[in-house]
Amino acid sequence: EDQVTQSPEALRLQEGESSSLNCSYTVSGLRGLFWYRQDPGKGPEFLFTLYSAGEEKEKERLKATLTKKESFLHITAPKPEDSATYLCAVHPRGNQAGTALIFGKGTTLSVSS
Amino acid sequence: EAEVAQSPRYKITEKSQAVAFWCDPISGHATLYWYRQILGQGPELLVQFQDESVVDDSQLPKDRFSAERLKGVDSTLKIQPAELGDSAMYLCASSLFRGTTYNEQFFGPGTRLTVL
């Protein structure tokens, strides 16, 4: 069964304190891995897509990396406005009829000044 | 910047009533998804359309839920009758995906449903 596990569930950081969020996955072949940011009461906002092991992408203070079993979202010198829930999702190759993403439960990040 | 539109943003209803949600995807996006997100969980697929055709509705509770995308553009998701356990955020997403590797999905703001 395709599965996505994110850790930790919640993370509290001081402003400027760098850290990483983990996303481990078990899928029947990977077409792509996606990171989204979700603010309370809003829809997920697309951040990155990663397609192959070794790939890295950056956007401002965020950097996403991918291995064959997991992905990391590195946050460098975070600011309070980075506080949100970060969702990881996979697009499995599998035999499923559709192309829906399978999401983890997310990591809720709180950055205090 | 193009966005996915959804309405209403909030809906409060009593159990056994009917509710409907509307979604207008990003212009030109052939694929449309309806997801349901329970508080503290990730979104889970309800139904996927490719143009006007249903591609995957395996997780849609068909005894009470229905979805349509008649002209291959906007879509409506209906629940009748609503149950207490249907309280959740209903999210619409769209993508350009047409059998290629790329599948970036862009989400709308969601409809928060509360069933009393």
PDB file of C-alpha atoms in Angstrom:
ATOM      1  CA  GLU A   1       0.000   0.000   0.000  1.00  0.00           C
ATOM      2  CA  ASP A   2       1.275   3.455  -0.928  1.00  0.00           C
ATOM      3  CA  GLN A   3       2.036   5.479   2.189  1.00  0.00           C
ATOM      4  CA  VAL A   4       3.517   8.830   3.189  1.00  0.00           C
ATOM      5  CA  THR A   5       4.751   9.574   6.721  1.00  0.00           C
ATOM      6  CA  GLN A   6       5.845  13.012   7.873  1.00  0.00           C
ATOM      7  CA  SER A   7       7.856  13.861  10.963  1.00  0.00           C
ATOM      8  CA  PRO A   8       7.796  15.545  13.319  1.00  0.00           C
ATOM      9  CA  GLU A   9       4.067  16.274  13.640  1.00  0.00           C
ATOM     10  CA  ALA A  10       4.857  19.680  15.121  1.00  0.00           C
ATOM     11  CA  LEU A  11       8.020  21.775  15.286  1.00  0.00           C
ATOM     12  CA  ARG A  12       8.681  24.948  17.228  1.00  0.00           C
ATOM     13  CA  LEU A  13      11.657  27.102  16.225  1.00  0.00           C
ATOM     14  CA  GLN A  14      13.102  30.417  17.212  1.00  0.00           C
ATOM     15  CA  GLU A  15      13.544  32.937  14.432  1.00  0.00           C
ATOM     16  CA  GLY A  16      16.838  32.167  12.672  1.00  0.00           C
ATOM     17  CA  GLU A  17      17.039  28.586  13.997  1.00  0.00           C
ATOM     18  CA  SER A  18      17.451  26.312  10.960  1.00  0.00           C
ATOM     19  CA  SER A  19      15.924  22.828  10.857  1.00  0.00           C
ATOM     20  CA  SER A  20      14.559  20.096   8.579  1.00  0.00           C
ATOM     21  CA  LEU A  21      11.215  18.386   8.047  1.00  0.00           C
ATOM     22  CA  ASN A  22      11.138  14.741   6.969  1.00  0.00           C
ATOM     23  CA  CYS A  23       8.856  12.913   4.538  1.00  0.00           C
ATOM     24  CA  SER A  24       9.338   9.171   4.139  1.00  0.00           C
ATOM     25  CA  TYR A  25       7.371   7.283   1.522  1.00  0.00           C
ATOM     26  CA  THR A  26       6.538   3.762   0.433  1.00  0.00           C
ATOM     27  CA  VAL A  27       5.135   3.641  -3.074  1.00  0.00           C
ATOM     28  CA  SER A  28       4.951   1.303  -6.036  1.00  0.00           C
ATOM     29  CA  GLY A  29       7.211   3.480  -8.139  1.00  0.00           C
ATOM     30  CA  LEU A  30       7.433   7.265  -7.851  1.00  0.00           C
ATOM     31  CA  ARG A  31       6.338   9.665 -10.588  1.00  0.00           C
ATOM     32  CA  GLY A  32       6.914  12.708  -8.413  1.00  0.00           C
ATOM     33  CA  LEU A  33       7.081  14.065  -4.870  1.00  0.00           C
ATOM     34  CA  PHE A  34       5.438  17.361  -3.991  1.00  0.00           C
ATOM     35  CA  TRP A  35       5.707  19.834  -1.136  1.00  0.00           C
ATOM     36  CA  TYR A  36       2.870  22.194  -0.248  1.00  0.00           C
ATOM     37  CA  ARG A  37       2.427  24.902   2.363  1.00  0.00           C
ATOM     38  CA  GLN A  38      -0.977  25.276   4.015  1.00  0.00           C
ATOM     39  CA  ASP A  39      -2.035  28.205   6.178  1.00  0.00           C
ATOM     40  CA  PRO A  40      -4.956  27.725   8.612  1.00  0.00           C
ATOM     41  CA  GLY A  41      -8.315  27.703   6.854  1.00  0.00           C
ATOM     42  CA  LYS A  42      -6.785  27.907   3.372  1.00  0.00           C
ATOM     43  CA  GLY A  43      -5.996  25.523   0.526  1.00  0.00           C
ATOM     44  CA  PRO A  44      -2.507  24.072   0.055  1.00  0.00           C
ATOM     45  CA  GLU A  45      -0.040  26.288  -1.816  1.00  0.00           C
ATOM     46  CA  PHE A  46       2.326  24.533  -4.220  1.00  0.00           C
ATOM     47  CA  LEU A  47       6.026  24.793  -3.350  1.00  0.00           C
ATOM     48  CA  PHE A  48       8.142  22.146  -5.131  1.00  0.00           C
ATOM     49  CA  THR A  49       8.083  19.052  -7.302  1.00  0.00           C
ATOM     50  CA  LEU A  50      10.947  16.532  -7.209  1.00  0.00           C
ATOM     51  CA  TYR A  51      11.172  13.677  -9.709  1.00  0.00           C
ATOM     52  CA  SER A  52      14.372  11.725  -9.125  1.00  0.00           C
ATOM     53  CA  ALA A  53      16.773  10.838  -6.317  1.00  0.00           C
ATOM     54  CA  GLY A  54      19.465  13.463  -5.883  1.00  0.00           C
ATOM     55  CA  GLU A  55      17.302  16.290  -7.142  1.00  0.00           C
ATOM     56  CA  GLU A  56      17.216  19.525  -5.124  1.00  0.00           C
ATOM     57  CA  LYS A  57      15.083  22.667  -5.440  1.00  0.00           C
ATOM     58  CA  GLU A  58      15.232  25.968  -3.587  1.00  0.00           C
ATOM     59  CA  LYS A  59      12.870  28.843  -2.956  1.00  0.00           C
ATOM     60  CA  GLU A  60      13.852  31.664  -0.627  1.00  0.00           C
ATOM     61  CA  ARG A  61      14.595  30.038   2.771  1.00  0.00           C
ATOM     62  CA  LEU A  62      13.320  26.599   1.713  1.00  0.00           C
ATOM     63  CA  LYS A  63      15.265  23.779   0.089  1.00  0.00           C
ATOM     64  CA  ALA A  64      13.797  20.398  -0.815  1.00  0.00           C
ATOM     65  CA  THR A  65      15.848  17.253  -1.421  1.00  0.00           C
ATOM     66  CA  LEU A  66      14.917  13.734  -2.511  1.00  0.00           C
ATOM     67  CA  THR A  67      16.360  10.252  -1.965  1.00  0.00           C
ATOM     68  CA  LYS A  68      14.908   6.881  -2.932  1.00  0.00           C
ATOM     69  CA  LYS A  69      13.029   6.572   0.349  1.00  0.00           C
ATOM     70  CA  GLU A  70      12.537  10.084   1.711  1.00  0.00           C
ATOM     71  CA  SER A  71      12.523  13.797   1.147  1.00  0.00           C
ATOM     72  CA  PHE A  72      13.652  16.627   3.370  1.00  0.00           C
ATOM     73  CA  LEU A  73      12.451  20.206   3.496  1.00  0.00           C
ATOM     74  CA  HIS A  74      15.267  22.309   4.923  1.00  0.00           C
ATOM     75  CA  ILE A  75      14.351  25.681   6.387  1.00  0.00           C
ATOM     76  CA  THR A  76      17.258  28.095   6.742  1.00  0.00           C
ATOM     77  CA  ALA A  77      17.015  31.009   9.166  1.00  0.00           C
ATOM     78  CA  PRO A  78      13.206  30.847   9.393  1.00  0.00           C
ATOM     79  CA  LYS A  79      11.020  33.866  10.025  1.00  0.00           C
ATOM     80  CA  PRO A  80       7.634  34.023  11.802  1.00  0.00           C
ATOM     81  CA  GLU A  81       5.902  34.246   8.398  1.00  0.00           C
ATOM     82  CA  ASP A  82       7.176  30.741   7.618  1.00  0.00           C
ATOM     83  CA  SER A  83       4.781  29.398  10.268  1.00  0.00           C
ATOM     84  CA  ALA A  84       2.356  27.003   8.521  1.00  0.00           C
ATOM     85  CA  THR A  85       1.624  23.338   7.975  1.00  0.00           C
ATOM     86  CA  TYR A  86       3.900  21.755   5.372  1.00  0.00           C
ATOM     87  CA  LEU A  87       2.393  18.857   3.450  1.00  0.00           C
ATOM     88  CA  CYS A  88       4.301  16.214   1.508  1.00  0.00           C
ATOM     89  CA  ALA A  89       2.562  14.228  -1.246  1.00  0.00           C
ATOM     90  CA  VAL A  90       3.535  11.565  -3.755  1.00  0.00           C
ATOM     91  CA  HIS A  91       2.288  10.687  -7.208  1.00  0.00           C
ATOM     92  CA  PRO A  92       2.745   6.894  -7.331  1.00  0.00           C
ATOM     93  CA  ARG A  93       3.411   5.134 -10.621  1.00  0.00           C
ATOM     94  CA  GLY A  94       1.248   2.141  -9.622  1.00  0.00           C
ATOM     95  CA  ASN A  95      -1.800   0.750 -11.339  1.00  0.00           C
ATOM     96  CA  GLN A  96      -4.305   3.249 -10.041  1.00  0.00           C
ATOM     97  CA  ALA A  97      -6.760   4.608 -12.543  1.00  0.00           C
ATOM     98  CA  GLY A  98      -6.136   8.216 -11.735  1.00  0.00           C
ATOM     99  CA  THR A  99      -3.311  10.546 -10.911  1.00  0.00           C
ATOM    100  CA  ALA A 100      -4.341  11.744  -7.480  1.00  0.00           C
ATOM    101  CA  LEU A 101      -1.698  12.617  -4.926  1.00  0.00           C
ATOM    102  CA  ILE A 102      -1.289  10.699  -1.691  1.00  0.00           C
ATOM    103  CA  PHE A 103      -0.631  13.103   1.162  1.00  0.00           C
ATOM    104  CA  GLY A 104       1.030  12.803   4.537  1.00  0.00           C
ATOM    105  CA  LYS A 105      -0.564  14.339   7.616  1.00  0.00           C
ATOM    106  CA  GLY A 106       1.773  17.318   7.546  1.00  0.00           C
ATOM    107  CA  THR A 107       4.213  19.025   9.888  1.00  0.00           C
ATOM    108  CA  THR A 108       2.987  22.135  11.668  1.00  0.00           C
ATOM    109  CA  LEU A 109       5.813  24.641  11.979  1.00  0.00           C
ATOM    110  CA  SER A 110       5.708  27.522  14.454  1.00  0.00           C
ATOM    111  CA  VAL A 111       8.446  30.159  14.321  1.00  0.00           C
ATOM    112  CA  SER A 112       8.614  32.672  17.145  1.00  0.00           C
ATOM    113  CA  SER A 113      10.480  35.978  17.140  1.00  0.00           C
TER     114      SER A 113
ATOM    115  CA  GLU B   1      -2.086  35.127 -11.499  1.00  0.00           C
ATOM    116  CA  ALA B   2      -4.545  32.352 -12.404  1.00  0.00           C
ATOM    117  CA  GLU B   3      -6.241  30.682  -9.466  1.00  0.00           C
ATOM    118  CA  VAL B   4      -8.727  27.942  -8.729  1.00  0.00           C
ATOM    119  CA  ALA B   5     -12.022  29.438  -7.567  1.00  0.00           C
ATOM    120  CA  GLN B   6     -14.386  27.772  -5.104  1.00  0.00           C
ATOM    121  CA  SER B   7     -17.682  28.747  -3.540  1.00  0.00           C
ATOM    122  CA  PRO B   8     -19.032  29.015  -0.987  1.00  0.00           C
ATOM    123  CA  ARG B   9     -16.075  29.443   1.355  1.00  0.00           C
ATOM    124  CA  TYR B  10     -18.111  28.343   4.357  1.00  0.00           C
ATOM    125  CA  LYS B  11     -21.273  26.272   4.660  1.00  0.00           C
ATOM    126  CA  ILE B  12     -23.212  25.321   7.762  1.00  0.00           C
ATOM    127  CA  THR B  13     -26.034  22.837   7.336  1.00  0.00           C
ATOM    128  CA  GLU B  14     -28.112  20.435   9.363  1.00  0.00           C
ATOM    129  CA  LYS B  15     -27.812  16.705   8.899  1.00  0.00           C
ATOM    130  CA  SER B  16     -30.070  15.208   6.230  1.00  0.00           C
ATOM    131  CA  GLN B  17     -29.971  18.439   4.212  1.00  0.00           C
ATOM    132  CA  ALA B  18     -28.447  18.717   0.743  1.00  0.00           C
ATOM    133  CA  VAL B  19     -25.335  20.808   0.052  1.00  0.00           C
ATOM    134  CA  ALA B  20     -23.460  21.704  -3.118  1.00  0.00           C
ATOM    135  CA  PHE B  21     -19.993  23.064  -3.774  1.00  0.00           C
ATOM    136  CA  TRP B  22     -18.728  24.726  -6.946  1.00  0.00           C
ATOM    137  CA  CYS B  23     -15.247  24.846  -8.458  1.00  0.00           C
ATOM    138  CA  ASP B  24     -13.788  26.731 -11.419  1.00  0.00           C
ATOM    139  CA  PRO B  25     -10.298  25.441 -12.308  1.00  0.00           C
ATOM    140  CA  ILE B  26      -7.405  27.384 -13.801  1.00  0.00           C
ATOM    141  CA  SER B  27      -8.172  28.114 -17.458  1.00  0.00           C
ATOM    142  CA  GLY B  28      -6.890  25.369 -19.728  1.00  0.00           C
ATOM    143  CA  HIS B  29      -6.431  22.772 -17.000  1.00  0.00           C
ATOM    144  CA  ALA B  30      -7.931  19.526 -18.248  1.00  0.00           C
ATOM    145  CA  THR B  31      -7.735  17.633 -14.962  1.00  0.00           C
ATOM    146  CA  LEU B  32      -9.863  18.516 -11.954  1.00  0.00           C
ATOM    147  CA  TYR B  33      -9.794  16.892  -8.515  1.00  0.00           C
ATOM    148  CA  TRP B  34     -12.050  17.050  -5.481  1.00  0.00           C
ATOM    149  CA  TYR B  35     -10.310  16.246  -2.198  1.00  0.00           C
ATOM    150  CA  ARG B  36     -11.638  16.118   1.364  1.00  0.00           C
ATOM    151  CA  GLN B  37      -9.460  17.178   4.271  1.00  0.00           C
ATOM    152  CA  ILE B  38     -10.361  16.360   7.851  1.00  0.00           C
ATOM    153  CA  LEU B  39      -8.749  18.576  10.497  1.00  0.00           C
ATOM    154  CA  GLY B  40      -5.219  17.369  11.264  1.00  0.00           C
ATOM    155  CA  GLN B  41      -5.059  15.090   8.221  1.00  0.00           C
ATOM    156  CA  GLY B  42      -3.807  15.425   4.667  1.00  0.00           C
ATOM    157  CA  PRO B  43      -6.252  15.792   1.756  1.00  0.00           C
ATOM    158  CA  GLU B  44      -7.771  12.578   0.386  1.00  0.00           C
ATOM    159  CA  LEU B  45      -9.140  12.180  -3.122  1.00  0.00           C
ATOM    160  CA  LEU B  46     -12.894  11.947  -3.652  1.00  0.00           C
ATOM    161  CA  VAL B  47     -13.089  12.156  -7.450  1.00  0.00           C
ATOM    162  CA  GLN B  48     -10.910  13.009 -10.447  1.00  0.00           C
ATOM    163  CA  PHE B  49     -12.075  14.296 -13.837  1.00  0.00           C
ATOM    164  CA  GLN B  50     -10.187  14.374 -17.101  1.00  0.00           C
ATOM    165  CA  ASP B  51     -12.116  16.915 -19.176  1.00  0.00           C
ATOM    166  CA  GLU B  52     -15.756  15.879 -18.578  1.00  0.00           C
ATOM    167  CA  SER B  53     -15.037  12.211 -17.818  1.00  0.00           C
ATOM    168  CA  VAL B  54     -14.610  10.635 -14.394  1.00  0.00           C
ATOM    169  CA  VAL B  55     -11.175   8.990 -14.140  1.00  0.00           C
ATOM    170  CA  ASP B  56     -11.258   7.852 -10.511  1.00  0.00           C
ATOM    171  CA  ASP B  57     -14.189   7.908  -8.103  1.00  0.00           C
ATOM    172  CA  SER B  58     -13.226   4.824  -6.124  1.00  0.00           C
ATOM    173  CA  GLN B  59     -13.228   6.737  -2.801  1.00  0.00           C
ATOM    174  CA  LEU B  60     -16.444   8.685  -3.437  1.00  0.00           C
ATOM    175  CA  PRO B  61     -19.348   7.558  -1.183  1.00  0.00           C
ATOM    176  CA  LYS B  62     -21.728   7.184  -4.083  1.00  0.00           C
ATOM    177  CA  ASP B  63     -24.807   6.597  -1.946  1.00  0.00           C
ATOM    178  CA  ARG B  64     -24.734  10.243  -0.900  1.00  0.00           C
ATOM    179  CA  PHE B  65     -22.076  12.066  -2.959  1.00  0.00           C
ATOM    180  CA  SER B  66     -22.233  13.015  -6.628  1.00  0.00           C
ATOM    181  CA  ALA B  67     -19.968  15.090  -8.849  1.00  0.00           C
ATOM    182  CA  GLU B  68     -20.219  16.422 -12.352  1.00  0.00           C
ATOM    183  CA  ARG B  69     -18.180  18.430 -14.832  1.00  0.00           C
ATOM    184  CA  LEU B  70     -20.633  18.698 -17.692  1.00  0.00           C
ATOM    185  CA  LYS B  71     -18.694  20.883 -20.142  1.00  0.00           C
ATOM    186  CA  GLY B  72     -15.232  19.945 -18.985  1.00  0.00           C
ATOM    187  CA  VAL B  73     -14.667  23.260 -17.263  1.00  0.00           C
ATOM    188  CA  ASP B  74     -16.290  24.010 -13.879  1.00  0.00           C
ATOM    189  CA  SER B  75     -17.518  21.312 -11.546  1.00  0.00           C
ATOM    190  CA  THR B  76     -20.094  20.731  -8.813  1.00  0.00           C
ATOM    191  CA  LEU B  77     -19.853  18.352  -5.859  1.00  0.00           C
ATOM    192  CA  LYS B  78     -23.102  17.487  -4.071  1.00  0.00           C
ATOM    193  CA  ILE B  79     -23.880  15.725  -0.803  1.00  0.00           C
ATOM    194  CA  GLN B  80     -27.393  14.467  -0.131  1.00  0.00           C
ATOM    195  CA  PRO B  81     -28.180  13.841   2.661  1.00  0.00           C
ATOM    196  CA  ALA B  82     -25.365  15.371   4.700  1.00  0.00           C
ATOM    197  CA  GLU B  83     -24.186  13.461   7.787  1.00  0.00           C
ATOM    198  CA  LEU B  84     -22.298  14.666  10.855  1.00  0.00           C
ATOM    199  CA  GLY B  85     -19.150  12.872   9.660  1.00  0.00           C
ATOM    200  CA  ASP B  86     -19.094  14.955   6.468  1.00  0.00           C
ATOM    201  CA  SER B  87     -17.825  18.005   8.351  1.00  0.00           C
ATOM    202  CA  ALA B  88     -14.486  18.790   6.701  1.00  0.00           C
ATOM    203  CA  MET B  89     -12.705  21.070   4.235  1.00  0.00           C
ATOM    204  CA  TYR B  90     -13.584  20.289   0.626  1.00  0.00           C
ATOM    205  CA  LEU B  91     -10.756  21.225  -1.719  1.00  0.00           C
ATOM    206  CA  CYS B  92     -10.736  21.519  -5.486  1.00  0.00           C
ATOM    207  CA  ALA B  93      -7.497  21.270  -7.450  1.00  0.00           C
ATOM    208  CA  SER B  94      -6.582  21.379 -11.119  1.00  0.00           C
ATOM    209  CA  SER B  95      -3.590  20.450 -13.242  1.00  0.00           C
ATOM    210  CA  LEU B  96      -2.437  20.374 -16.851  1.00  0.00           C
ATOM    211  CA  PHE B  97      -1.709  16.643 -16.556  1.00  0.00           C
ATOM    212  CA  ARG B  98      -2.423  14.754 -19.753  1.00  0.00           C
ATOM    213  CA  GLY B  99      -0.516  11.510 -19.336  1.00  0.00           C
ATOM    214  CA  THR B 100       2.888  13.113 -18.879  1.00  0.00           C
ATOM    215  CA  THR B 101       5.137  12.951 -15.869  1.00  0.00           C
ATOM    216  CA  TYR B 102       4.313  16.439 -14.702  1.00  0.00           C
ATOM    217  CA  ASN B 103       1.397  16.655 -12.292  1.00  0.00           C
ATOM    218  CA  GLU B 104       1.624  19.909 -10.357  1.00  0.00           C
ATOM    219  CA  GLN B 105      -1.798  20.370  -8.793  1.00  0.00           C
ATOM    220  CA  PHE B 106      -2.977  23.816  -7.793  1.00  0.00           C
ATOM    221  CA  PHE B 107      -5.571  24.088  -5.057  1.00  0.00           C
ATOM    222  CA  GLY B 108      -8.428  26.470  -4.448  1.00  0.00           C
ATOM    223  CA  PRO B 109      -9.194  28.084  -1.072  1.00  0.00           C
ATOM    224  CA  GLY B 110     -11.591  25.280  -0.104  1.00  0.00           C
ATOM    225  CA  THR B 111     -15.106  25.115   1.322  1.00  0.00           C
ATOM    226  CA  ARG B 112     -15.354  24.536   5.060  1.00  0.00           C
ATOM    227  CA  LEU B 113     -18.469  22.412   5.718  1.00  0.00           C
ATOM    228  CA  THR B 114     -19.987  22.091   9.170  1.00  0.00           C
ATOM    229  CA  VAL B 115     -22.862  19.654   9.630  1.00  0.00           C
ATOM    230  CA  LEU B 116     -24.962  20.165  12.780  1.00  0.00           C
TER     231      LEU B 116
END
